[in-house]
């Protein structure tokens, strides 16, 4: 299967305010003219009374949905409504890891589709998103864990996705800083997805916003949705802090706020909101050129292009809408970090932050129609929704345009819970704590 | 040096894990009154939640509602813990589960001026005598493992599950070492009643 | 760091507790249909603001507690024992 869609239908769509093509020559020219020729990458639009499609949430999924609607499905009468400035939600707070090393075949196909879209994204958007396929290395520490990873890797390879087993020595040569015999859980080896890596998160929001805006999408910032108008089981539009916006279709892409927005339409979702924290250290010389995940504790890390070590762990563990996080998880993550990479014990942490996650009850996302006609949900991303932004946007746009799910996202329907077929990505049952 | 003198000058971990005898009495619903009467009749009044009472050579503490631990030195006379458990079981008249937990817990005693500071390095609750005067008891976490703390006139009794005992002892000794060489005292001496240890 | 005032042990750090989720969902009767069971097992109000939830004081008294907490400010309004008979 080749899930990559045909090339953009951009020629068909009107292109308004141009921020101009970005290129080396443009950089050179602007450098010589005192940088006076740059124009804003997207237009700060004001709301119109009515749109064909209103997308709530100017994060990665809202913006990519808008972009693909305009570029691939020819639907440009679209507004993205964001309560703050775009890109300050989870899309600008995550640890930027992209990969497709999932376990369930349907998930592997979906995330692999996303990875393929990442691979062509910068060219498609003419925007430097710093896609860096440095490889993601998952460590295992027990034989049972190795069996599990082997099974997952085999599953991936059967579907044509890259996965490689790495020996202990291989791990050491990929990550010289590692203490293979650390404490209770010595490293037995790892699994590498060479095509996994990182992407500059803000650039993703900006690049999609620019692409959507240029094709006629209204990106309306500082406009909070306060109500969803619906009658006779059909959506009519959204109430906002800047007035009512009528719409044929309303698409929710509000991550941690999914339950609140769905609640405005009278729905209860299989989702809880939890905080996930991340940290970044002072800049170091290059010490780590893969994305590394510890298999025996809550810790994963990569080195940013600026040199900071970007790392994180698990969610704090109780419902919260506070985008901050508390200290016990910081302690746990730091302990795991020092166990695995003791040489980093004295590196200073510069910043800490948190983002609020839409933790679904089976750990997999929801891209689906809802019981309210015309209301579409893109959510339940847990803490893995960054990597899914291209595929999430494309499949959501497909659902909006065709009224039926994209073939790669049929398993992500909301009805799966009541139907007794939740996605068993980790096999742990209905807890909103998985990713 | 006499035992009281040694205790007064003591500045660290007092004993190796003390092989204590621990009997748990867990009231069934509505059973507290029967237990209280029986305890009182034996001169072993059951303390309120969060308290410890010293009835040499044993002590009784409560850190869970409706549950008490009777703790004493294993070398004390008066038979085995099983026998003592049996006494309570009879007295409870079916109103409580009485279990010999001696092999489930390890006990440590910590006394001397730096005791509080040693514990503060691994314990998140406030053990200052203003908040936790002698006679107080609590279940909490110390050095990342579960520990029951009871404030006694001569120091702190610390109970941790046997499986975490070795870690806890290592932590205790390593932490106490910052405060000078520990003096050791046998628990038998401590509980002999001969030791009138000054309050902190 | 949350500090939960346990009615049995006093105020303790969150590290002594285990979060056990929404305390308002009620198991439907045996004759209930799929929708009710779906709602019970999966669907949550997930409010921004006051949330009634279970916390187990795992490293203290080991009692299950019912806590009212604001999910934005983390203010705690009430903590009571789950067992109405006091637990013993
Ligand atoms: C610390 C951290 C690390 C992470 N690491 C990774 C990772 O390494 N890899 C990975 O794949 N994923 C990761 N994630 C998860 C990923 O960031 C999210 O799953 C994903 O970004 C969510 O989709 P989004 O970008 O559309 O969300 P967001 O960017 O949060 O967008 C939602 C938007 O909706 C807006 N909104 C909310 N309510 C309203 C309203 N009423 N009206 C209007 N607008 C509203 C918000 O302001 C927000 O801008 C991480 C997340 C965090 C917090
Ligand atoms: Zn308690």
XYZ file of C-alpha atoms and ligand atoms in Angstrom:
777
model
C 0.000 0.000 0.000
C 1.221 3.441 -0.766
C -0.742 5.758 1.462
C 0.911 8.982 0.344
C -1.736 11.053 -1.417
C -1.392 12.568 -4.814
C 0.217 15.960 -5.084
C -1.541 19.048 -3.755
C -4.481 20.435 -5.678
C -3.156 23.881 -4.909
C -3.343 25.111 -8.475
C -7.110 24.937 -8.237
C -7.327 27.043 -5.086
C -7.074 30.798 -4.974
C -3.849 32.101 -3.501
C -4.185 35.464 -1.761
C -1.647 37.347 0.330
C 1.679 35.808 -0.470
C 4.433 35.742 2.044
C 6.559 34.840 -0.927
C 8.575 31.739 -1.711
C 11.264 30.985 0.825
C 14.632 30.075 -0.670
C 18.334 30.601 -0.324
C 18.131 33.397 -2.906
C 15.349 35.077 -0.948
C 17.472 34.948 2.199
C 20.398 36.436 0.334
C 18.284 39.159 -1.219
C 16.634 40.106 2.072
C 20.009 40.075 3.766
C 21.255 42.614 1.260
C 18.109 44.807 1.545
C 18.100 44.974 5.356
C 15.382 42.304 5.784
C 12.653 44.756 4.717
C 10.864 42.524 2.237
C 9.492 39.867 4.594
C 5.740 39.720 5.008
C 3.787 37.918 7.760
C 3.593 34.191 7.095
C -0.147 34.126 7.693
C -2.906 36.722 7.645
C -4.508 37.642 10.958
C -8.076 37.217 9.782
C -11.238 38.605 11.361
C -14.261 36.333 11.648
C -16.902 36.268 8.925
C -20.475 35.357 9.913
C -20.453 32.019 8.160
C -18.053 29.335 6.896
C -18.463 25.950 5.324
C -16.047 24.501 7.879
C -15.033 25.907 11.265
C -12.074 24.201 12.906
C -11.744 24.860 16.628
C -8.127 24.895 17.825
C -5.055 26.374 16.175
C -2.690 23.597 17.183
C -0.976 21.117 14.920
C -4.076 19.117 14.073
C -6.380 22.093 13.522
C -3.903 23.841 11.247
C -2.932 20.741 9.286
C -6.596 19.836 8.803
C -7.208 23.319 7.420
C -4.155 23.103 5.190
C -5.114 19.730 3.695
C -8.746 20.785 3.255
C -7.554 23.699 1.157
C -4.643 22.058 -0.616
C -5.888 18.511 -1.230
C -9.657 18.702 -1.093
C -10.313 22.115 -2.608
C -12.280 23.358 0.412
C -11.116 26.870 1.256
C -14.180 28.351 2.956
C -12.595 27.376 6.249
C -11.832 29.164 9.516
C -9.418 28.020 12.208
C -10.560 29.547 15.480
C -7.932 29.738 18.221
C -8.468 31.231 21.653
C -4.868 32.465 21.988
C -2.109 32.834 19.418
C -1.680 29.711 17.280
C 0.972 27.219 18.231
C 1.075 27.833 21.975
C -0.785 24.645 22.882
C 0.784 21.211 22.824
C 2.114 21.667 19.323
C 4.571 24.173 20.800
C 5.129 22.259 24.050
C 5.987 18.752 22.997
C 9.339 17.024 22.803
C 9.140 16.817 18.982
C 9.602 13.081 18.486
C 8.288 11.474 15.320
C 8.272 7.712 14.693
C 5.974 4.943 13.540
C 7.073 2.065 15.771
C 3.642 1.060 16.978
C 2.315 -2.421 17.629
C -1.173 -2.769 16.163
C -1.049 -3.011 12.365
C -3.735 -0.355 11.935
C -1.709 2.034 14.087
C 1.544 1.196 12.318
C -0.083 2.037 8.975
C -1.516 5.299 10.281
C 1.705 6.544 11.898
C 3.836 5.325 9.001
C 1.637 7.360 6.688
C 2.364 10.326 8.934
C 6.096 9.663 8.859
C 6.006 9.538 5.070
C 4.185 12.854 5.018
C 6.849 14.333 7.329
C 9.499 13.180 4.879
C 8.009 15.324 2.138
C 6.570 18.088 4.271
C 9.214 20.785 4.051
C 9.205 20.660 0.271
C 5.416 20.625 0.187
C 5.082 23.570 2.606
C 8.213 25.408 1.442
C 8.993 25.789 5.115
C 12.000 24.606 7.104
C 10.565 22.363 9.805
C 13.984 20.915 10.603
C 12.838 17.341 10.034
C 15.726 15.308 11.397
C 15.614 11.530 10.941
C 18.288 10.786 13.470
C 16.699 7.498 14.568
C 14.725 6.535 17.654
C 16.313 3.951 19.920
C 14.113 2.099 22.423
C 16.063 0.204 25.069
C 15.034 -3.090 26.578
C 16.155 -4.429 29.920
C 14.602 -7.857 30.242
C 14.254 -10.816 27.934
C 10.483 -10.538 28.026
C 10.780 -6.952 26.899
C 13.052 -8.043 24.083
C 10.438 -10.578 22.967
C 7.808 -7.864 22.962
C 9.981 -5.467 20.979
C 10.936 -8.233 18.562
C 7.309 -8.939 17.942
C 6.632 -5.270 17.380
C 9.611 -4.888 15.050
C 8.587 -7.943 13.053
C 5.086 -6.588 12.775
C 6.522 -3.321 11.460
C 8.800 -5.040 8.953
C 5.936 -7.113 7.620
C 4.277 -3.820 6.786
C 7.407 -2.484 5.125
C 8.421 -0.186 7.976
C 12.041 0.069 9.097
C 13.055 -1.503 12.428
C 16.409 -2.896 13.493
C 17.577 -4.849 16.498
C 20.626 -3.334 18.195
C 23.009 -5.296 20.408
C 24.360 -4.048 23.722
C 27.582 -3.041 21.999
C 25.565 -1.359 19.283
C 23.699 0.645 21.905
C 26.997 1.703 23.454
C 28.383 2.860 20.133
C 25.198 4.800 19.335
C 25.104 6.356 22.809
C 28.614 6.413 24.292
C 27.352 8.185 27.424
C 25.155 5.289 28.450
C 25.765 3.173 31.530
C 24.795 -0.259 30.213
C 24.980 -1.867 33.627
C 23.043 0.786 35.451
C 21.514 -0.195 38.775
C 18.604 -2.562 38.797
C 17.939 -2.785 35.066
C 21.020 -3.304 32.902
C 20.539 -2.575 29.213
C 20.254 -5.782 27.185
C 19.879 -4.081 23.838
C 17.581 -1.873 21.851
C 15.399 -1.422 18.827
C 16.123 1.314 16.370
C 13.795 2.925 13.902
C 16.332 4.734 11.709
C 13.675 6.922 10.067
C 12.347 8.164 13.394
C 13.635 11.460 14.730
C 12.580 14.976 15.610
C 10.886 17.947 13.933
C 10.974 21.589 14.988
C 7.525 21.858 16.610
C 6.708 25.583 16.246
C 7.743 25.482 12.620
C 5.106 22.831 12.029
C 2.357 25.140 13.289
C 3.733 28.114 11.369
C 4.340 26.184 8.165
C 0.821 24.736 8.061
C -0.667 28.119 9.020
C 1.201 29.797 6.179
C 0.156 27.136 3.692
C -3.487 27.296 4.781
C -3.608 31.081 4.908
C -2.164 31.373 1.411
C -4.921 29.136 0.103
C -7.678 31.242 1.597
C -8.234 29.771 5.057
C -9.049 32.351 7.764
C -6.826 31.914 10.785
C -8.636 33.737 13.566
C -6.555 34.149 16.693
C -7.689 35.392 20.118
C -11.146 34.006 19.484
C -12.377 31.565 22.106
C -15.213 29.185 21.380
C -17.692 29.419 24.258
C -20.585 27.394 22.911
C -21.618 25.065 20.114
C -24.990 25.814 18.605
C -26.851 22.762 17.444
C -30.485 22.002 16.818
C -32.331 18.875 15.871
C -29.112 16.905 16.336
C -27.304 19.011 13.741
C -24.533 21.493 14.323
C -25.224 25.102 13.342
C -22.065 26.934 14.316
C -19.991 28.157 17.239
C -20.447 30.949 19.751
C -17.165 32.749 20.281
C -15.722 35.663 22.191
C -15.908 37.485 18.842
C -19.477 36.575 17.935
C -21.348 33.709 16.344
C -19.822 31.851 13.412
C -22.238 29.747 11.399
C -20.885 26.529 9.891
C -21.987 23.425 8.013
C -19.278 21.448 9.710
C -17.527 22.102 13.009
C -14.345 20.194 13.647
C -12.894 20.035 17.160
C -9.095 19.856 17.363
C -8.531 21.185 20.858
C -6.391 18.399 22.410
C -6.655 18.690 26.223
C -9.868 20.694 25.944
C -11.751 18.059 23.906
C -14.104 17.114 26.749
C -15.041 20.738 27.392
C -15.821 21.493 23.762
C -17.703 18.220 23.274
C -19.581 19.036 26.470
C -20.814 22.243 24.797
C -22.562 19.969 22.316
C -23.934 17.760 25.077
C -21.443 14.898 24.615
C -19.317 13.012 27.129
C -16.078 11.598 25.724
C -13.912 8.633 26.739
C -11.174 11.123 27.565
C -9.502 12.573 30.659
C -7.180 15.564 30.744
C -3.757 15.116 32.309
C -0.537 17.121 32.340
C 2.701 15.964 30.744
C 5.905 17.798 31.596
C 9.132 18.320 29.701
C 12.502 19.793 30.512
C 15.455 21.211 28.634
C 19.017 21.584 29.855
C 21.679 24.148 29.145
C 23.331 23.752 25.740
C 26.041 21.152 25.415
C 28.346 20.135 22.601
C 26.857 17.274 20.574
C 26.602 14.271 22.898
C 23.540 12.409 21.655
C 22.448 11.957 18.068
C 19.524 9.578 18.433
C 16.264 9.846 20.301
C 16.737 7.566 23.314
C 14.028 5.989 25.463
C 14.661 4.151 28.714
C 12.699 0.915 28.936
C 12.692 0.520 32.702
C 11.546 3.914 33.887
C 10.024 7.176 32.814
C 12.657 8.913 30.730
C 13.356 9.765 27.114
C 15.757 12.291 25.661
C 17.089 13.884 22.521
C 19.497 16.726 21.875
C 18.103 19.784 20.156
C 19.963 21.581 17.397
C 20.742 24.328 19.905
C 22.462 21.729 22.070
C 19.959 21.465 24.916
C 18.919 18.012 26.053
C 15.157 17.851 25.685
C 13.681 15.208 27.949
C 10.486 13.989 29.491
C 8.718 11.141 31.229
C 5.157 10.153 32.055
C 2.062 12.172 32.904
C 1.744 13.410 36.492
C -1.099 10.981 37.009
C -4.216 12.885 38.047
C -6.769 14.927 36.092
C -5.608 18.480 35.619
C -6.011 21.439 33.299
C -2.999 23.202 34.884
C -0.269 23.529 32.258
C 2.520 23.315 34.790
C 3.166 19.941 36.448
C 4.471 19.185 39.907
C 7.757 18.083 41.403
C 7.387 14.340 42.092
C 7.494 13.515 38.378
C 10.497 15.817 37.988
C 12.269 13.808 40.667
C 11.329 10.505 39.079
C 12.460 11.550 35.615
C 15.709 13.024 36.904
C 16.439 9.815 38.812
C 15.911 7.737 35.669
C 18.040 10.146 33.619
C 20.959 9.925 35.999
C 20.630 6.147 36.205
C 20.915 5.757 32.458
C 23.290 8.620 31.644
C 25.239 9.232 34.861
C 27.671 11.542 33.089
C 24.893 14.094 32.783
C 24.212 14.335 36.507
C 25.641 17.808 36.777
C 24.089 19.303 33.673
C 21.767 22.153 34.616
C 18.115 22.201 33.693
C 17.154 25.517 32.106
C 13.407 25.248 31.701
C 10.452 23.107 32.636
C 6.921 23.266 31.241
C 3.759 21.235 30.894
C 1.014 20.665 28.365
C -2.418 19.220 28.973
C -3.138 15.966 27.252
C -6.360 14.468 25.974
C -5.806 10.967 27.391
C -8.194 8.565 25.714
C -9.378 5.436 27.461
C -7.484 3.076 25.171
C -4.462 5.253 24.495
C -5.260 5.725 20.815
C -6.667 8.828 19.117
C -10.178 9.519 17.887
C -10.850 10.881 14.383
C -14.541 10.517 14.008
C -18.008 11.774 13.402
C -19.995 12.264 16.603
C -23.650 11.762 17.511
C -24.179 15.431 16.603
C -24.404 15.636 12.825
C -21.759 17.872 11.295
C -19.610 17.814 14.443
C -16.297 16.081 13.881
C -13.787 15.179 16.552
C -10.020 15.058 16.181
C -8.690 14.269 19.668
C -7.602 11.706 22.215
C -3.992 12.199 21.147
C -2.604 11.454 24.567
C 1.066 12.315 24.529
C 1.760 11.036 21.067
C -0.117 13.393 18.810
C 2.728 15.489 17.476
C 4.085 12.771 15.188
C 0.532 12.304 13.922
C -0.063 15.889 12.845
C 0.322 15.320 9.074
C -1.739 12.101 9.021
C -4.233 13.428 11.564
C -4.811 16.540 9.482
C -5.044 14.631 6.224
C -7.460 12.001 7.524
C -9.593 14.569 9.338
C -9.762 16.674 6.179
C -10.748 13.536 4.277
C -13.553 12.861 6.760
C -14.767 16.464 6.470
C -14.632 16.401 2.681
C -16.047 12.924 2.019
C -18.248 12.397 5.037
C -16.677 8.978 5.542
C -13.455 8.017 7.312
C -10.129 7.857 5.509
C -9.211 4.188 4.896
C -6.232 4.528 7.249
C -8.331 5.947 10.079
C -11.425 3.746 10.150
C -10.221 2.137 13.387
C -10.075 5.524 15.124
C -13.843 5.993 15.296
C -15.534 7.068 18.506
C -17.945 4.159 18.333
C -15.206 1.599 19.029
C -15.586 1.919 22.801
C -19.289 1.120 22.949
C -18.791 -1.564 20.313
C -16.253 -3.339 22.512
C -13.315 -3.008 20.147
C -11.019 -0.458 21.768
C -7.544 -0.461 20.248
C -5.292 -2.743 22.215
C -2.051 -0.882 21.510
C -0.666 -1.736 24.943
C -3.182 -4.239 26.163
C -3.922 -2.597 29.482
C -7.654 -1.968 29.363
C -9.637 1.218 29.879
C -7.257 3.542 31.699
C -6.589 7.058 30.438
C -2.932 6.675 31.323
C -1.528 5.066 28.170
C -0.154 6.753 25.084
C 29.628 3.613 80.665
C 26.159 2.745 81.850
C 23.343 2.205 79.457
C 21.605 5.478 80.372
C 24.831 7.391 79.845
C 25.376 5.780 76.510
C 21.874 6.604 75.393
C 22.195 10.179 76.514
C 25.380 10.582 74.468
C 24.145 8.559 71.589
C 24.253 10.225 68.225
C 23.344 7.753 65.558
C 21.817 4.430 64.690
C 21.153 2.585 67.847
C 20.910 -1.044 66.910
C 21.195 -3.357 63.989
C 17.757 -4.387 62.741
C 16.114 -5.312 65.957
C 14.417 -8.639 65.804
C 11.143 -7.392 67.074
C 7.974 -9.217 67.702
C 5.001 -7.631 65.976
C 1.391 -8.640 66.375
C -1.291 -6.863 64.411
C -4.790 -6.513 65.776
C -7.299 -5.447 63.125
C -10.782 -4.731 64.390
C -13.636 -6.047 62.326
C -16.575 -3.692 61.863
C -17.918 -2.598 65.223
C -15.232 -4.519 67.086
C -13.286 -1.608 68.516
C -15.220 -1.394 71.797
C -14.674 -5.070 72.669
C -10.969 -4.721 71.903
C -10.663 -1.560 73.965
C -12.274 -3.248 76.972
C -10.040 -6.273 76.673
C -6.902 -4.136 76.325
C -7.849 -2.078 79.356
C -8.490 -5.224 81.402
C -4.936 -6.349 80.652
C -3.453 -2.987 81.424
C -2.654 -2.557 77.746
C -4.967 0.263 76.743
C -5.201 0.662 72.978
C -3.962 4.085 71.890
C -5.932 6.386 69.599
C -5.091 6.636 65.897
C -1.742 8.350 65.382
C -0.453 7.472 68.843
C 1.869 5.047 70.555
C 1.755 3.960 74.162
C 4.717 2.456 75.927
C 3.940 -0.470 78.195
C 7.411 -1.878 78.947
C 8.686 -4.081 77.602
C 6.230 -3.555 74.757
C 4.534 -0.749 72.984
C 1.262 -0.506 71.116
C 0.756 1.877 68.229
C -1.969 2.737 65.760
C -1.389 4.294 62.351
C -4.417 2.846 60.542
C -7.982 3.263 61.710
C -9.093 0.278 63.750
C -5.670 -1.358 63.636
C -2.975 -1.705 66.243
C 0.528 -3.100 66.240
C 1.852 -4.594 69.456
C 5.630 -4.371 69.227
C 8.147 -5.799 71.647
C 11.618 -7.282 71.769
C 11.660 -10.867 70.574
C 13.826 -11.885 73.487
C 11.251 -10.724 76.002
C 9.887 -13.392 78.254
C 6.241 -14.428 78.242
C 6.258 -16.782 75.303
C 6.247 -16.534 71.557
C 4.472 -13.905 69.472
C 2.117 -16.639 68.378
C 1.167 -17.147 71.987
C 0.665 -13.436 72.492
C -1.420 -13.240 69.353
C -3.511 -16.056 70.755
C -4.183 -14.086 73.944
C -5.551 -11.174 71.916
C -7.443 -13.466 69.599
C -9.236 -14.997 72.565
C -9.879 -11.598 74.085
C -11.241 -10.172 70.860
C -14.058 -12.745 70.856
C -14.305 -12.802 67.082
C -14.267 -9.019 66.766
C -10.774 -8.750 65.297
C -8.220 -10.443 63.072
C -5.062 -11.005 65.097
C -1.950 -11.860 63.131
C 1.657 -12.505 64.036
C 3.503 -10.116 61.725
C 6.966 -10.535 63.237
C 8.567 -11.722 60.031
C 6.855 -8.980 57.997
C 8.544 -6.043 59.702
C 12.037 -5.006 60.658
C 12.479 -2.527 63.482
C 15.122 0.110 64.126
C 15.635 2.533 66.928
C 17.116 5.924 66.374
C 17.925 8.325 69.177
C 20.218 11.111 70.223
C 20.259 14.777 69.302
C 20.657 14.361 65.521
C 17.890 11.770 65.150
C 15.402 14.242 63.753
C 17.836 15.710 61.317
C 18.794 12.252 60.091
C 15.167 11.399 59.421
C 14.448 14.772 57.867
C 16.844 13.847 55.081
C 14.511 11.149 53.860
C 11.124 11.851 55.354
C 8.560 14.396 54.199
C 6.500 14.733 57.372
C 7.357 17.196 60.117
C 8.831 15.297 63.063
C 9.633 18.333 65.199
C 8.390 17.659 68.763
C 5.990 20.564 68.401
C 4.206 18.677 65.611
C 5.113 15.128 66.522
C 5.658 14.932 70.291
C 6.617 11.718 72.067
C 3.600 9.480 71.914
C 2.899 10.224 68.237
C 2.893 7.573 65.524
C 2.554 7.796 61.739
C 2.808 5.671 58.614
C 4.707 7.434 55.840
C 7.575 7.073 53.394
C 11.235 7.454 54.340
C 14.034 7.052 51.830
C 11.414 5.990 49.280
C 10.150 2.994 51.282
C 7.195 2.614 53.622
C 8.064 3.281 57.262
C 6.008 3.484 60.435
C 7.460 6.030 62.847
C 6.669 6.141 66.553
C 8.080 8.899 68.769
C 9.194 7.410 72.079
C 10.664 9.280 75.018
C 14.140 8.006 74.128
C 14.014 8.297 70.358
C 12.219 7.021 67.321
C 11.013 3.516 66.628
C 11.051 2.805 62.895
C 9.274 -0.163 61.331
C 9.737 -1.019 57.687
C 8.629 -4.092 55.704
C 11.260 -6.852 55.862
C 11.761 -6.642 52.120
C 12.907 -3.028 52.325
C 14.778 -3.410 55.614
C 18.256 -3.784 54.213
C 17.914 -0.737 51.992
C 16.504 1.247 54.869
C 19.293 0.207 57.194
C 21.926 1.177 54.645
C 20.272 4.515 54.149
C 19.999 5.073 57.899
C 23.628 4.213 58.530
C 24.931 6.231 55.601
C 22.891 9.237 56.662
C 23.750 8.885 60.349
C 27.453 8.658 59.487
C 27.441 12.388 58.703
C 26.816 12.994 62.383
C 29.727 11.044 63.798
C 30.255 7.427 64.707
C 27.091 5.758 65.946
C 26.864 4.322 69.408
C 25.105 1.031 69.635
C 22.949 -0.242 72.388
C 21.026 -3.434 72.654
C 17.320 -3.242 72.629
C 17.176 -5.479 75.655
C 19.032 -2.792 77.574
C 16.691 -0.196 76.247
C 13.570 -2.034 77.176
C 14.894 -3.311 80.444
C 13.151 -0.432 82.153
C 16.452 0.408 83.837
C 17.123 3.024 81.192
C 15.522 6.323 81.999
C 16.349 8.140 78.854
C 16.068 11.919 78.811
C 13.380 13.281 76.535
C 14.579 15.111 73.455
C 3.335 19.228 44.839
C -0.189 18.514 46.051
C -0.717 18.290 49.783
C -3.757 16.245 50.705
C -5.211 16.566 54.199
C -5.975 12.949 55.058
C -8.710 12.751 57.694
C -6.752 9.948 59.389
C -3.116 10.983 58.986
C -3.104 14.755 58.546
C -1.679 16.684 55.623
C 0.623 14.578 53.436
C 2.471 14.912 50.112
C 0.864 13.543 46.969
C 3.676 10.978 46.694
C 2.031 8.966 49.488
C -1.185 8.595 47.494
C -2.433 6.816 44.392
C -4.939 8.603 42.192
C -7.886 6.331 41.439
C -9.967 8.507 39.120
C -13.431 9.987 38.929
C -15.526 9.162 41.991
C -18.857 10.125 40.486
C -19.320 7.264 38.038
C -21.735 4.652 39.335
C -21.906 1.095 38.137
C -25.238 0.486 36.440
C -27.488 -2.346 37.531
C -27.182 -5.798 36.016
C -30.082 -5.174 33.649
C -28.555 -2.014 32.180
C -27.881 -1.824 28.461
C -24.774 -1.197 26.410
C -25.068 2.578 26.504
C -25.142 2.690 30.279
C -22.169 0.353 30.552
C -20.258 2.288 27.900
C -20.885 5.470 29.871
C -19.788 3.837 33.105
C -16.621 2.204 31.785
C -15.395 4.847 29.343
C -17.112 8.211 29.420
C -16.051 10.897 31.876
C -17.207 14.438 32.628
C -13.527 15.483 32.836
C -14.402 18.940 34.178
C -12.230 22.012 34.322
C -12.873 23.050 37.915
C -14.240 20.976 40.777
C -13.715 17.255 40.389
C -14.730 14.545 42.846
C -12.144 11.805 42.762
C -10.714 8.818 44.605
C -7.280 8.863 46.164
C -5.822 5.889 48.009
C -3.528 6.796 50.894
C -1.237 3.943 49.936
C 1.760 4.850 52.087
C -0.258 6.105 55.064
C -3.473 4.760 56.522
C -4.253 2.809 53.321
C -7.747 4.217 53.276
C -9.591 5.151 50.123
C -10.489 8.842 50.255
C -12.994 10.931 48.361
C -11.447 14.262 47.423
C -12.942 17.397 45.897
C -10.203 19.184 43.980
C -10.135 21.990 41.442
C -8.461 20.636 38.315
C -7.139 24.066 37.337
C -5.950 25.623 40.608
C -5.406 22.298 42.430
C -7.205 23.746 45.458
C -8.591 20.979 47.651
C -12.026 21.636 49.099
C -12.770 18.460 50.995
C -11.301 15.079 51.842
C -13.464 12.408 53.407
C -13.185 8.703 54.025
C -14.801 6.621 51.316
C -16.127 4.096 53.826
C -19.136 5.630 55.536
C -18.792 3.434 58.609
C -15.310 4.790 59.295
C -13.776 1.707 57.813
C -13.914 -0.655 60.769
C 5.528 17.868 27.159
C 4.936 17.185 25.971
C 5.713 16.331 25.204
C 5.166 15.701 24.095
N 6.004 14.956 23.318
C 5.530 14.416 22.165
C 6.424 13.741 21.287
O 7.637 13.681 21.531
N 5.911 13.168 20.175
C 4.580 13.226 19.869
O 4.182 12.665 18.873
N 3.716 13.899 20.672
C 4.162 14.503 21.803
N 3.308 15.197 22.630
C 1.861 15.239 22.293
C 1.495 16.266 21.253
O 2.113 17.490 21.536
C -0.030 16.442 21.230
O -0.672 15.182 21.190
C -0.499 17.239 20.023
O 0.267 18.401 19.856
C -1.974 17.587 20.205
O -2.550 18.122 19.059
P -2.513 19.701 18.691
O -1.168 20.069 18.218
O -3.619 19.930 17.731
O -2.848 20.348 20.108
P -2.673 21.847 20.623
O -1.461 22.487 20.073
O -2.795 21.793 22.111
O -3.924 22.562 19.982
C -5.179 22.718 20.603
C -5.529 24.171 20.526
O -6.896 24.352 20.875
C -7.017 25.619 21.482
N -8.272 25.710 22.197
C -8.641 25.038 23.330
N -9.864 25.409 23.717
C -10.306 26.334 22.806
C -11.502 27.075 22.673
N -12.500 26.953 23.559
N -11.628 27.939 21.634
C -10.608 28.063 20.735
N -9.460 27.388 20.808
C -9.302 26.520 21.837
C -5.796 25.675 22.367
O -5.493 27.008 22.741
C -4.733 25.042 21.494
O -3.974 25.981 20.776
C 3.807 15.875 23.751
C 3.033 16.717 24.518
C 3.582 17.389 25.615
C 2.737 18.340 26.411
Zn -4.164 8.634 55.587
